[in-house]
PDB file of C-alpha atoms in Angstrom:
ATOM      1  CA  UNK J   1    -236.149 120.595 150.069  1.00  0.00           C
ATOM      2  CA  UNK J   2    -239.886 120.909 150.108  1.00  0.00           C
ATOM      3  CA  UNK J   3    -241.963 123.784 151.385  1.00  0.00           C
ATOM      4  CA  UNK J   4    -245.449 123.358 152.757  1.00  0.00           C
ATOM      5  CA  UNK J   5    -247.446 126.500 153.375  1.00  0.00           C
ATOM      6  CA  UNK J   6    -249.767 126.356 156.340  1.00  0.00           C
ATOM      7  CA  UNK J   7    -251.998 129.033 157.807  1.00  0.00           C
ATOM      8  CA  UNK J   8    -249.293 131.098 159.543  1.00  0.00           C
ATOM      9  CA  UNK J   9    -246.048 129.281 158.772  1.00  0.00           C
ATOM     10  CA  UNK J  10    -244.064 127.723 155.955  1.00  0.00           C
ATOM     11  CA  UNK J  11    -242.740 124.299 156.868  1.00  0.00           C
ATOM     12  CA  UNK J  12    -239.285 123.424 155.557  1.00  0.00           C
ATOM     13  CA  UNK J  13    -239.142 119.702 154.851  1.00  0.00           C
ATOM     14  CA  UNK J  14    -236.171 117.507 154.054  1.00  0.00           C
ATOM     15  CA  UNK J  15    -236.468 114.004 152.617  1.00  0.00           C
ATOM     16  CA  UNK J  16    -234.065 111.543 154.238  1.00  0.00           C
ATOM     17  CA  UNK J  17    -233.500 107.961 153.186  1.00  0.00           C
ATOM     18  CA  UNK J  18    -234.580 105.505 155.876  1.00  0.00           C
ATOM     19  CA  UNK J  19    -232.794 102.117 155.487  1.00  0.00           C
ATOM     20  CA  UNK J  20    -235.352 100.366 157.715  1.00  0.00           C
ATOM     21  CA  UNK J  21    -238.228 101.449 155.469  1.00  0.00           C
ATOM     22  CA  UNK J  22    -236.072 101.267 152.343  1.00  0.00           C
ATOM     23  CA  UNK J  23    -237.527 104.542 151.088  1.00  0.00           C
ATOM     24  CA  UNK J  24    -237.393 108.245 151.745  1.00  0.00           C
ATOM     25  CA  UNK J  25    -238.930 109.751 154.867  1.00  0.00           C
ATOM     26  CA  UNK J  26    -239.926 113.392 155.218  1.00  0.00           C
ATOM     27  CA  UNK J  27    -238.844 115.316 158.274  1.00  0.00           C
ATOM     28  CA  UNK J  28    -239.700 118.890 159.178  1.00  0.00           C
ATOM     29  CA  UNK J  29    -236.434 120.790 159.541  1.00  0.00           C
ATOM     30  CA  UNK J  30    -237.970 124.043 160.686  1.00  0.00           C
ATOM     31  CA  UNK J  31    -240.664 126.652 160.233  1.00  0.00           C
ATOM     32  CA  UNK J  32    -240.688 130.137 158.758  1.00  0.00           C
ATOM     33  CA  UNK J  33    -243.203 132.743 159.886  1.00  0.00           C
ATOM     34  CA  UNK J  34    -245.281 133.908 156.907  1.00  0.00           C
ATOM     35  CA  UNK J  35    -245.660 137.404 158.353  1.00  0.00           C
ATOM     36  CA  UNK J  36    -241.876 137.869 158.515  1.00  0.00           C
ATOM     37  CA  UNK J  37    -240.313 135.315 156.144  1.00  0.00           C
ATOM     38  CA  UNK J  38    -236.655 135.156 157.157  1.00  0.00           C
ATOM     39  CA  UNK J  39    -234.266 132.281 157.811  1.00  0.00           C
ATOM     40  CA  UNK J  40    -233.814 132.104 161.573  1.00  0.00           C
ATOM     41  CA  UNK J  41    -230.552 131.111 163.250  1.00  0.00           C
ATOM     42  CA  UNK J  42    -232.116 127.858 164.428  1.00  0.00           C
ATOM     43  CA  UNK J  43    -233.144 126.951 160.864  1.00  0.00           C
ATOM     44  CA  UNK J  44    -229.762 128.002 159.508  1.00  0.00           C
ATOM     45  CA  UNK J  45    -227.981 125.686 161.973  1.00  0.00           C
ATOM     46  CA  UNK J  46    -230.264 122.760 161.018  1.00  0.00           C
ATOM     47  CA  UNK J  47    -229.553 123.119 157.284  1.00  0.00           C
ATOM     48  CA  UNK J  48    -226.529 122.831 155.055  1.00  0.00           C
ATOM     49  CA  UNK J  49    -225.362 125.928 153.108  1.00  0.00           C
ATOM     50  CA  UNK J  50    -226.936 124.507 149.915  1.00  0.00           C
ATOM     51  CA  UNK J  51    -230.251 124.021 151.723  1.00  0.00           C
ATOM     52  CA  UNK J  52    -230.124 127.562 153.121  1.00  0.00           C
ATOM     53  CA  UNK J  53    -229.521 128.814 149.581  1.00  0.00           C
ATOM     54  CA  UNK J  54    -232.523 126.796 148.359  1.00  0.00           C
ATOM     55  CA  UNK J  55    -234.691 128.249 151.147  1.00  0.00           C
ATOM     56  CA  UNK J  56    -233.646 131.805 150.247  1.00  0.00           C
ATOM     57  CA  UNK J  57    -234.404 131.134 146.574  1.00  0.00           C
ATOM     58  CA  UNK J  58    -237.856 129.834 147.522  1.00  0.00           C
ATOM     59  CA  UNK J  59    -238.549 132.879 149.713  1.00  0.00           C
ATOM     60  CA  UNK J  60    -237.486 135.264 146.915  1.00  0.00           C
ATOM     61  CA  UNK J  61    -239.724 133.458 144.421  1.00  0.00           C
ATOM     62  CA  UNK J  62    -242.625 133.519 146.873  1.00  0.00           C
ATOM     63  CA  UNK J  63    -242.132 137.237 147.501  1.00  0.00           C
ATOM     64  CA  UNK J  64    -242.141 137.950 143.743  1.00  0.00           C
ATOM     65  CA  UNK J  65    -245.212 135.752 143.185  1.00  0.00           C
ATOM     66  CA  UNK J  66    -247.154 137.490 145.967  1.00  0.00           C
ATOM     67  CA  UNK J  67    -246.133 140.902 144.665  1.00  0.00           C
ATOM     68  CA  UNK J  68    -247.218 140.011 141.117  1.00  0.00           C
ATOM     69  CA  UNK J  69    -250.577 138.738 142.398  1.00  0.00           C
ATOM     70  CA  UNK J  70    -251.107 141.965 144.359  1.00  0.00           C
ATOM     71  CA  UNK J  71    -250.194 144.120 141.359  1.00  0.00           C
ATOM     72  CA  UNK J  72    -252.550 142.135 139.119  1.00  0.00           C
ATOM     73  CA  UNK J  73    -255.355 142.396 141.657  1.00  0.00           C
ATOM     74  CA  UNK J  74    -254.772 146.163 141.833  1.00  0.00           C
ATOM     75  CA  UNK J  75    -254.973 146.479 138.045  1.00  0.00           C
ATOM     76  CA  UNK J  76    -258.064 144.267 137.971  1.00  0.00           C
ATOM     77  CA  UNK J  77    -259.942 146.341 140.558  1.00  0.00           C
ATOM     78  CA  UNK J  78    -258.735 149.743 139.311  1.00  0.00           C
ATOM     79  CA  UNK J  79    -261.685 150.443 136.968  1.00  0.00           C
ATOM     80  CA  UNK J  80    -264.188 149.942 139.815  1.00  0.00           C
ATOM     81  CA  UNK J  81    -262.083 152.083 142.145  1.00  0.00           C
ATOM     82  CA  UNK J  82    -261.903 154.818 139.512  1.00  0.00           C
ATOM     83  CA  UNK J  83    -265.691 154.823 139.175  1.00  0.00           C
ATOM     84  CA  UNK J  84    -266.041 155.095 142.954  1.00  0.00           C
ATOM     85  CA  UNK J  85    -263.521 157.954 142.976  1.00  0.00           C
ATOM     86  CA  UNK J  86    -265.535 159.708 140.262  1.00  0.00           C
ATOM     87  CA  UNK J  87    -268.605 159.486 142.478  1.00  0.00           C
ATOM     88  CA  UNK J  88    -266.593 160.876 145.392  1.00  0.00           C
ATOM     89  CA  UNK J  89    -265.429 163.890 143.391  1.00  0.00           C
ATOM     90  CA  UNK J  90    -268.971 164.558 142.167  1.00  0.00           C
ATOM     91  CA  UNK J  91    -270.096 165.005 145.775  1.00  0.00           C
ATOM     92  CA  UNK J  92    -266.997 166.493 147.463  1.00  0.00           C
ATOM     93  CA  UNK J  93    -265.174 169.731 146.675  1.00  0.00           C
ATOM     94  CA  UNK J  94    -263.239 170.387 149.874  1.00  0.00           C
ATOM     95  CA  UNK J  95    -259.498 170.668 150.598  1.00  0.00           C
ATOM     96  CA  UNK J  96    -259.147 166.946 151.201  1.00  0.00           C
ATOM     97  CA  UNK J  97    -260.648 166.204 147.779  1.00  0.00           C
ATOM     98  CA  UNK J  98    -258.200 168.689 146.242  1.00  0.00           C
ATOM     99  CA  UNK J  99    -255.261 166.783 147.780  1.00  0.00           C
ATOM    100  CA  UNK J 100    -256.647 163.470 146.517  1.00  0.00           C
ATOM    101  CA  UNK J 101    -257.143 164.993 143.061  1.00  0.00           C
ATOM    102  CA  UNK J 102    -253.524 166.173 142.904  1.00  0.00           C
ATOM    103  CA  UNK J 103    -252.182 162.752 143.873  1.00  0.00           C
ATOM    104  CA  UNK J 104    -254.571 160.986 141.478  1.00  0.00           C
ATOM    105  CA  UNK J 105    -253.551 163.264 138.572  1.00  0.00           C
ATOM    106  CA  UNK J 106    -249.873 162.443 139.157  1.00  0.00           C
ATOM    107  CA  UNK J 107    -250.589 158.708 139.362  1.00  0.00           C
ATOM    108  CA  UNK J 108    -252.842 158.941 136.296  1.00  0.00           C
ATOM    109  CA  UNK J 109    -250.008 160.463 134.235  1.00  0.00           C
ATOM    110  CA  UNK J 110    -247.722 157.582 135.302  1.00  0.00           C
ATOM    111  CA  UNK J 111    -250.411 155.052 134.361  1.00  0.00           C
ATOM    112  CA  UNK J 112    -250.980 156.638 130.943  1.00  0.00           C
ATOM    113  CA  UNK J 113    -247.238 156.586 130.238  1.00  0.00           C
ATOM    114  CA  UNK J 114    -247.019 152.910 131.261  1.00  0.00           C
ATOM    115  CA  UNK J 115    -250.010 152.047 129.050  1.00  0.00           C
ATOM    116  CA  UNK J 116    -248.424 153.808 126.059  1.00  0.00           C
ATOM    117  CA  UNK J 117    -245.048 152.102 126.649  1.00  0.00           C
ATOM    118  CA  UNK J 118    -246.773 148.710 126.811  1.00  0.00           C
ATOM    119  CA  UNK J 119    -248.513 149.257 123.476  1.00  0.00           C
ATOM    120  CA  UNK J 120    -251.961 150.074 124.891  1.00  0.00           C
ATOM    121  CA  UNK J 121    -252.278 153.613 123.581  1.00  0.00           C
ATOM    122  CA  UNK J 122    -255.643 155.353 123.876  1.00  0.00           C
ATOM    123  CA  UNK J 123    -256.447 155.183 120.154  1.00  0.00           C
ATOM    124  CA  UNK J 124    -255.566 151.482 119.792  1.00  0.00           C
ATOM    125  CA  UNK J 125    -257.476 150.392 122.890  1.00  0.00           C
ATOM    126  CA  UNK J 126    -260.584 152.435 122.132  1.00  0.00           C
ATOM    127  CA  UNK J 127    -260.595 151.359 118.482  1.00  0.00           C
ATOM    128  CA  UNK J 128    -260.439 147.664 119.429  1.00  0.00           C
ATOM    129  CA  UNK J 129    -263.121 148.162 122.086  1.00  0.00           C
ATOM    130  CA  UNK J 130    -265.323 149.896 119.504  1.00  0.00           C
ATOM    131  CA  UNK J 131    -264.828 147.087 116.990  1.00  0.00           C
ATOM    132  CA  UNK J 132    -265.610 144.510 119.647  1.00  0.00           C
ATOM    133  CA  UNK J 133    -268.751 146.383 120.703  1.00  0.00           C
ATOM    134  CA  UNK J 134    -269.983 146.892 117.120  1.00  0.00           C
ATOM    135  CA  UNK J 135    -269.221 143.350 115.971  1.00  0.00           C
ATOM    136  CA  UNK J 136    -272.028 141.456 117.744  1.00  0.00           C
ATOM    137  CA  UNK J 137    -274.620 144.100 116.808  1.00  0.00           C
ATOM    138  CA  UNK J 138    -273.759 143.761 113.114  1.00  0.00           C
ATOM    139  CA  UNK J 139    -273.864 139.984 113.332  1.00  0.00           C
ATOM    140  CA  UNK J 140    -277.277 140.042 115.028  1.00  0.00           C
ATOM    141  CA  UNK J 141    -278.627 142.579 112.534  1.00  0.00           C
ATOM    142  CA  UNK J 142    -277.437 140.506 109.578  1.00  0.00           C
ATOM    143  CA  UNK J 143    -278.884 137.340 111.101  1.00  0.00           C
ATOM    144  CA  UNK J 144    -282.267 139.041 111.603  1.00  0.00           C
ATOM    145  CA  UNK J 145    -282.362 140.166 107.956  1.00  0.00           C
ATOM    146  CA  UNK J 146    -281.248 136.813 106.538  1.00  0.00           C
ATOM    147  CA  UNK J 147    -283.557 134.743 108.728  1.00  0.00           C
ATOM    148  CA  UNK J 148    -287.281 134.600 107.948  1.00  0.00           C
ATOM    149  CA  UNK J 149    -289.519 135.788 110.755  1.00  0.00           C
ATOM    150  CA  UNK J 150    -290.567 133.128 113.222  1.00  0.00           C
ATOM    151  CA  UNK J 151    -287.761 130.707 112.302  1.00  0.00           C
ATOM    152  CA  UNK J 152    -284.634 130.064 114.304  1.00  0.00           C
ATOM    153  CA  UNK J 153    -281.222 129.319 112.886  1.00  0.00           C
ATOM    154  CA  UNK J 154    -280.025 125.730 113.094  1.00  0.00           C
ATOM    155  CA  UNK J 155    -276.460 126.863 113.799  1.00  0.00           C
ATOM    156  CA  UNK J 156    -275.331 129.713 116.038  1.00  0.00           C
ATOM    157  CA  UNK J 157    -274.009 132.871 114.382  1.00  0.00           C
ATOM    158  CA  UNK J 158    -270.225 132.954 113.973  1.00  0.00           C
ATOM    159  CA  UNK J 159    -268.307 135.244 116.327  1.00  0.00           C
ATOM    160  CA  UNK J 160    -267.528 138.750 115.170  1.00  0.00           C
ATOM    161  CA  UNK J 161    -264.521 138.923 112.884  1.00  0.00           C
ATOM    162  CA  UNK J 162    -264.694 135.248 111.957  1.00  0.00           C
ATOM    163  CA  UNK J 163    -264.630 134.451 108.235  1.00  0.00           C
ATOM    164  CA  UNK J 164    -268.020 133.574 106.793  1.00  0.00           C
ATOM    165  CA  UNK J 165    -268.486 129.984 105.647  1.00  0.00           C
ATOM    166  CA  UNK J 166    -270.820 128.667 103.035  1.00  0.00           C
ATOM    167  CA  UNK J 167    -273.262 126.057 104.333  1.00  0.00           C
ATOM    168  CA  UNK J 168    -272.477 122.525 103.270  1.00  0.00           C
ATOM    169  CA  UNK J 169    -274.653 121.033 100.580  1.00  0.00           C
ATOM    170  CA  UNK J 170    -276.211 117.769 101.666  1.00  0.00           C
ATOM    171  CA  UNK J 171    -275.355 114.908  99.365  1.00  0.00           C
ATOM    172  CA  UNK J 172    -278.237 112.826  98.110  1.00  0.00           C
ATOM    173  CA  UNK J 173    -277.727 109.149  98.683  1.00  0.00           C
ATOM    174  CA  UNK J 174    -277.514 107.325  95.404  1.00  0.00           C
ATOM    175  CA  UNK J 175    -277.761 103.656  94.784  1.00  0.00           C
ATOM    176  CA  UNK J 176    -274.591 102.022  93.604  1.00  0.00           C
ATOM    177  CA  UNK J 177    -274.374 100.858  90.005  1.00  0.00           C
ATOM    178  CA  UNK J 178    -272.365  97.791  89.107  1.00  0.00           C
ATOM    179  CA  UNK J 179    -270.011  97.733  86.118  1.00  0.00           C
ATOM    180  CA  UNK J 180    -272.591  95.755  84.112  1.00  0.00           C
ATOM    181  CA  UNK J 181    -275.239  98.470  84.684  1.00  0.00           C
ATOM    182  CA  UNK J 182    -277.274  96.537  87.290  1.00  0.00           C
ATOM    183  CA  UNK J 183    -278.355  98.397  90.387  1.00  0.00           C
ATOM    184  CA  UNK J 184    -276.549  97.401  93.564  1.00  0.00           C
ATOM    185  CA  UNK J 185    -279.162  98.900  95.906  1.00  0.00           C
ATOM    186  CA  UNK J 186    -278.406 100.711  99.116  1.00  0.00           C
ATOM    187  CA  UNK J 187    -276.757  97.694 100.739  1.00  0.00           C
ATOM    188  CA  UNK J 188    -274.239  97.276  97.910  1.00  0.00           C
ATOM    189  CA  UNK J 189    -275.474  93.817  96.891  1.00  0.00           C
ATOM    190  CA  UNK J 190    -276.451  93.201  93.291  1.00  0.00           C
ATOM    191  CA  UNK J 191    -280.073  92.546  92.606  1.00  0.00           C
TER     192      UNK J 191
END
């Protein structure tokens, strides 16, 4: 079975061998409404039990994928929402704000517990953020001291935390010397 998502529906497609064409031909078996993704009676009658099972597996996977995307989007936008909430509480001190504050405090405790359980404790996260923030400043400061004024570096500075490398020494080109002591020249031919 194949599933093709369109604007408002999911098309359920079966590939059937066509002896006249001597290859497979796709046929739409039915449609599933995206707003309410369930297997209708009509679709169930048009499919075998194995195909119905495959459709249900697809719908479960799609539901999980959409949920994971929504959860990730919520986590991604949470810092901005928290900053907006901070601005709200700076300007509002009424009963409604008190209710929001109570609910936010409860959710905040859940979030802190989840962060700790996942290994993102406050000390670890802030320490890494501090190291990351200090790293580029140290690199720039060291580059400014090591570099004469008015000159630019030929190579970019290494990223913070990267091991320092010594610059390569350029090898001087030497003329080859034959076994008899005659100079070979730069082209390798004896002269």
